[in-house]
Amino acid sequence: MKDFTKEVKETSNWLSQHGAVENNGMTRLLYTQEWVSAQKALKNAFESSGLYAYYDDIGNLFGQLKGRKYPDHVILSGSHIDTVINGGNLDGQFGIEAAFIALDYLQKTYGQPLRTLEVVSLAEEEGSRFPYVYWGSKNIVGIAKKEDVKHISDTEGVNFVDAMSQAGFKFRPANQKPRSDIKTFVELHIEQGNVLEREHITIGVVNSIVGQRRYNITLKGEANHAGTTPMGYRKDTICAFSRICYESTEKAKQYGDPLVLTFGRVVPHPNTVNVVPGQTDFTIDCRHTDKATLVEFTAMIENDIQRICAEMGIEVKIDLWMDEAPIPMDEQLVTFVKKICDENQYSYKVMHSGAGHDSQIFAPIVPTVMMFVPSIKGISHNPAEATTLSDLAEGVKLLTEVLYKLAYLE
């Protein structure tokens, strides 16, 4: 099989121009100018390589290589084009680049496949602009709900529907059935952790994806003068937050791996030096491979939050806005990929994913498998996100082998 180092380097450098920010960061949020620019550039590239390129209603982009014997049997591969704010240029993007490089090579080397191959650049996965995740993949499988996004806005007050319209897209018709021609979904991704690097392994074969629960929490106390309000009279929401954060984190440590708990986006109001913060907004992200354990732990944390706030005379609003169950990958496909790794002497490890991915949306409906390549120091969602060029090329090589056997062989 070909060495794809040159193709990976050139494709990554080219696509990374769209959404690049200072310090080698990447910001490409759903339906923004940067997002539109990246999708248009990809569409042109797909067409230039001989693929049939098209958008669906909400902005997922596809590049199709039609099957000559089983045209309605689609092998789909790709990932999401959106990023977090000031993220890296591999998360999501690499999966699209890899699938595109693989299809281009297979077409030029073997011609038309038996089954249809498609590369997909999914509209959104991260939830970085609007409080909604997996908009792209959820629309493909038919589980996205119009009412869930009609009234949400980004931090600048831009409504979701308005942003979608300005980018040139719209809701898919209510009577439109989800696609039934997709028979397999394959996603190649950077690990976003440091297991593979620490163990000196080239490929991760993913057998499951953790469940996730995400919260927006609002604490309301009383803003007051920092100098004239005695400590015993205060309803200080930052103090309440600090208690919640400390107690919850200690309990998460007691539960042990693979449970993880993260507090983020802490915003005190009025956020000035001489005023007791009367309101604090923050987020919680909790993940585990077992649904029952995830629910048990987060229920305990919710009760602790209520207790702490009651003790301190503080009102609390708990919004569980994301509740995703752990999802297994298709056993036959996992075995299939392992066999290819064995045949080609790849260094690999069967592992779970601690991050959420579009594969978890496809997997309950379509046979799905994920593969990882290592992340240097495990860094992701950060401009320092990186993987060695040789590991990226090995990932593309494996993906190409997988797609060849799925699409070209009887």
mmCIF file of N, CA, C and O in Angstrom, residues 2-18 26 28 41-42 45 89-90 93-94 96-98 100-101 104 108 387-390 392-393 396:
data_model
loop_
_atom_site.group_PDB
_atom_site.id
_atom_site.type_symbol
_atom_site.label_atom_id
_atom_site.label_comp_id
_atom_site.label_asym_id
_atom_site.label_seq_id
_atom_site.Cartn_x
_atom_site.Cartn_y
_atom_site.Cartn_z
ATOM 1 N N LYS A 2 0.423 2.262 -0.640
ATOM 2 C CA LYS A 2 1.165 3.508 -0.832
ATOM 3 C C LYS A 2 1.488 4.213 0.491
ATOM 4 O O LYS A 2 0.754 4.097 1.475
ATOM 5 N N ASP A 3 2.583 4.977 0.504
ATOM 6 C CA ASP A 3 2.919 5.866 1.618
ATOM 7 C C ASP A 3 2.216 7.201 1.364
ATOM 8 O O ASP A 3 2.460 7.864 0.351
ATOM 9 N N PHE A 4 1.347 7.609 2.288
ATOM 10 C CA PHE A 4 0.518 8.797 2.080
ATOM 11 C C PHE A 4 1.060 10.055 2.772
ATOM 12 O O PHE A 4 0.334 11.031 2.941
ATOM 13 N N THR A 5 2.320 10.051 3.148
ATOM 14 C CA THR A 5 2.890 11.185 3.897
ATOM 15 C C THR A 5 2.732 12.497 3.136
ATOM 16 O O THR A 5 2.309 13.513 3.709
ATOM 17 N N LYS A 6 3.070 12.506 1.867
ATOM 18 C CA LYS A 6 3.003 13.731 1.064
ATOM 19 C C LYS A 6 1.572 14.237 0.970
ATOM 20 O O LYS A 6 1.313 15.436 1.167
ATOM 21 N N GLU A 7 0.629 13.355 0.696
ATOM 22 C CA GLU A 7 -0.772 13.751 0.554
ATOM 23 C C GLU A 7 -1.329 14.305 1.871
ATOM 24 O O GLU A 7 -2.075 15.291 1.869
ATOM 25 N N VAL A 8 -0.976 13.664 2.991
ATOM 26 C CA VAL A 8 -1.465 14.131 4.290
ATOM 27 C C VAL A 8 -0.956 15.533 4.588
ATOM 28 O O VAL A 8 -1.716 16.410 5.012
ATOM 29 N N LYS A 9 0.321 15.763 4.381
ATOM 30 C CA LYS A 9 0.915 17.065 4.662
ATOM 31 C C LYS A 9 0.297 18.154 3.798
ATOM 32 O O LYS A 9 -0.098 19.218 4.298
ATOM 33 N N GLU A 10 0.182 17.911 2.504
ATOM 34 C CA GLU A 10 -0.348 18.920 1.586
ATOM 35 C C GLU A 10 -1.822 19.215 1.856
ATOM 36 O O GLU A 10 -2.238 20.384 1.876
ATOM 37 N N THR A 11 -2.610 18.176 2.085
ATOM 38 C CA THR A 11 -4.052 18.362 2.323
ATOM 39 C C THR A 11 -4.295 19.085 3.631
ATOM 40 O O THR A 11 -5.141 19.993 3.711
ATOM 41 N N SER A 12 -3.546 18.736 4.662
ATOM 42 C CA SER A 12 -3.717 19.384 5.965
ATOM 43 C C SER A 12 -3.343 20.861 5.897
ATOM 44 O O SER A 12 -4.066 21.722 6.411
ATOM 45 N N ASN A 13 -2.230 21.168 5.263
ATOM 46 C CA ASN A 13 -1.797 22.570 5.140
ATOM 47 C C ASN A 13 -2.818 23.393 4.372
ATOM 48 O O ASN A 13 -3.103 24.545 4.721
ATOM 49 N N TRP A 14 -3.386 22.805 3.338
ATOM 50 C CA TRP A 14 -4.362 23.517 2.510
ATOM 51 C C TRP A 14 -5.660 23.775 3.266
ATOM 52 O O TRP A 14 -6.134 24.906 3.332
ATOM 53 N N LEU A 15 -6.229 22.741 3.881
ATOM 54 C CA LEU A 15 -7.517 22.907 4.544
ATOM 55 C C LEU A 15 -7.391 23.745 5.819
ATOM 56 O O LEU A 15 -8.350 24.440 6.199
ATOM 57 N N SER A 16 -6.232 23.718 6.455
ATOM 58 C CA SER A 16 -6.039 24.450 7.709
ATOM 59 C C SER A 16 -6.006 25.963 7.520
ATOM 60 O O SER A 16 -6.024 26.711 8.504
ATOM 61 N N GLN A 17 -5.976 26.426 6.300
ATOM 62 C CA GLN A 17 -6.050 27.874 6.049
ATOM 63 C C GLN A 17 -7.427 28.430 6.406
ATOM 64 O O GLN A 17 -7.557 29.619 6.721
ATOM 65 N N HIS A 18 -8.439 27.597 6.367
ATOM 66 C CA HIS A 18 -9.814 28.040 6.577
ATOM 67 C C HIS A 18 -10.178 27.937 8.063
ATOM 68 O O HIS A 18 -10.440 26.854 8.573
ATOM 69 N N MET A 26 -7.199 27.139 15.636
ATOM 70 C CA MET A 26 -8.237 26.957 14.632
ATOM 71 C C MET A 26 -9.594 27.245 15.255
ATOM 72 O O MET A 26 -9.936 26.673 16.296
ATOM 73 N N ARG A 28 -13.427 27.351 13.771
ATOM 74 C CA ARG A 28 -14.304 27.143 12.620
ATOM 75 C C ARG A 28 -15.645 26.664 13.170
ATOM 76 O O ARG A 28 -15.904 25.477 13.274
ATOM 77 N N ALA A 41 -14.365 24.971 -0.067
ATOM 78 C CA ALA A 41 -13.055 24.519 -0.537
ATOM 79 C C ALA A 41 -13.031 23.002 -0.699
ATOM 80 O O ALA A 41 -12.491 22.473 -1.682
ATOM 81 N N LEU A 42 -13.617 22.303 0.254
ATOM 82 C CA LEU A 42 -13.687 20.848 0.162
ATOM 83 C C LEU A 42 -14.539 20.402 -1.020
ATOM 84 O O LEU A 42 -14.177 19.463 -1.739
ATOM 85 N N ALA A 45 -12.572 20.668 -4.080
ATOM 86 C CA ALA A 45 -11.544 19.622 -4.130
ATOM 87 C C ALA A 45 -12.146 18.267 -4.484
ATOM 88 O O ALA A 45 -11.572 17.508 -5.271
ATOM 89 N N ASN A 89 -5.901 21.672 14.471
ATOM 90 C CA ASN A 89 -6.297 21.444 13.073
ATOM 91 C C ASN A 89 -6.390 19.969 12.709
ATOM 92 O O ASN A 89 -6.336 19.615 11.532
ATOM 93 N N LEU A 90 -6.541 19.101 13.733
ATOM 94 C CA LEU A 90 -6.671 17.668 13.456
ATOM 95 C C LEU A 90 -8.003 17.092 13.914
ATOM 96 O O LEU A 90 -8.520 16.162 13.297
ATOM 97 N N GLN A 93 -11.130 17.360 11.410
ATOM 98 C CA GLN A 93 -10.590 17.641 10.084
ATOM 99 C C GLN A 93 -9.781 16.474 9.524
ATOM 100 O O GLN A 93 -9.896 16.137 8.338
ATOM 101 N N PHE A 94 -8.965 15.842 10.372
ATOM 102 C CA PHE A 94 -8.120 14.750 9.879
ATOM 103 C C PHE A 94 -8.948 13.597 9.315
ATOM 104 O O PHE A 94 -8.579 12.987 8.310
ATOM 105 N N ILE A 96 -11.784 13.741 7.803
ATOM 106 C CA ILE A 96 -12.267 14.129 6.472
ATOM 107 C C ILE A 96 -11.142 14.018 5.454
ATOM 108 O O ILE A 96 -11.297 13.447 4.368
ATOM 109 N N GLU A 97 -9.991 14.585 5.803
ATOM 110 C CA GLU A 97 -8.830 14.538 4.909
ATOM 111 C C GLU A 97 -8.460 13.095 4.575
ATOM 112 O O GLU A 97 -8.200 12.762 3.411
ATOM 113 N N ALA A 98 -8.442 12.248 5.606
ATOM 114 C CA ALA A 98 -8.039 10.859 5.405
ATOM 115 C C ALA A 98 -8.981 10.123 4.459
ATOM 116 O O ALA A 98 -8.542 9.387 3.563
ATOM 117 N N PHE A 100 -10.933 11.463 2.205
ATOM 118 C CA PHE A 100 -10.789 12.053 0.871
ATOM 119 C C PHE A 100 -9.549 11.498 0.174
ATOM 120 O O PHE A 100 -9.600 11.091 -0.999
ATOM 121 N N ILE A 101 -8.424 11.465 0.885
ATOM 122 C CA ILE A 101 -7.183 10.927 0.320
ATOM 123 C C ILE A 101 -7.379 9.461 -0.070
ATOM 124 O O ILE A 101 -6.944 9.019 -1.150
ATOM 125 N N ASP A 104 -9.622 9.178 -3.220
ATOM 126 C CA ASP A 104 -8.883 9.638 -4.395
ATOM 127 C C ASP A 104 -7.903 8.559 -4.860
ATOM 128 O O ASP A 104 -7.811 8.256 -6.058
ATOM 129 N N LYS A 108 -8.228 6.213 -8.386
ATOM 130 C CA LYS A 108 -7.158 6.268 -9.393
ATOM 131 C C LYS A 108 -6.473 4.917 -9.559
ATOM 132 O O LYS A 108 -5.973 4.596 -10.652
ATOM 133 N N THR A 387 -0.016 15.359 15.882
ATOM 134 C CA THR A 387 0.309 13.946 15.694
ATOM 135 C C THR A 387 1.448 13.895 14.690
ATOM 136 O O THR A 387 1.497 14.724 13.763
ATOM 137 N N THR A 388 2.380 12.980 14.861
ATOM 138 C CA THR A 388 3.484 12.900 13.911
ATOM 139 C C THR A 388 2.949 12.600 12.513
ATOM 140 O O THR A 388 1.950 11.899 12.355
ATOM 141 N N LEU A 389 3.627 13.127 11.527
ATOM 142 C CA LEU A 389 3.207 12.928 10.144
ATOM 143 C C LEU A 389 3.205 11.443 9.788
ATOM 144 O O LEU A 389 2.320 10.966 9.057
ATOM 145 N N SER A 390 4.156 10.687 10.327
ATOM 146 C CA SER A 390 4.217 9.257 10.033
ATOM 147 C C SER A 390 3.012 8.519 10.605
ATOM 148 O O SER A 390 2.472 7.606 9.957
ATOM 149 N N LEU A 392 0.003 9.888 11.187
ATOM 150 C CA LEU A 392 -1.141 10.291 10.364
ATOM 151 C C LEU A 392 -1.174 9.486 9.072
ATOM 152 O O LEU A 392 -2.239 8.994 8.650
ATOM 153 N N ALA A 393 -0.020 9.331 8.438
ATOM 154 C CA ALA A 393 0.053 8.587 7.178
ATOM 155 C C ALA A 393 -0.295 7.116 7.381
ATOM 156 O O ALA A 393 -0.958 6.494 6.528
ATOM 157 N N VAL A 396 -4.057 6.841 7.544
ATOM 158 C CA VAL A 396 -4.661 6.905 6.207
ATOM 159 C C VAL A 396 -4.464 5.590 5.467
ATOM 160 O O VAL A 396 -5.365 5.100 4.770
#
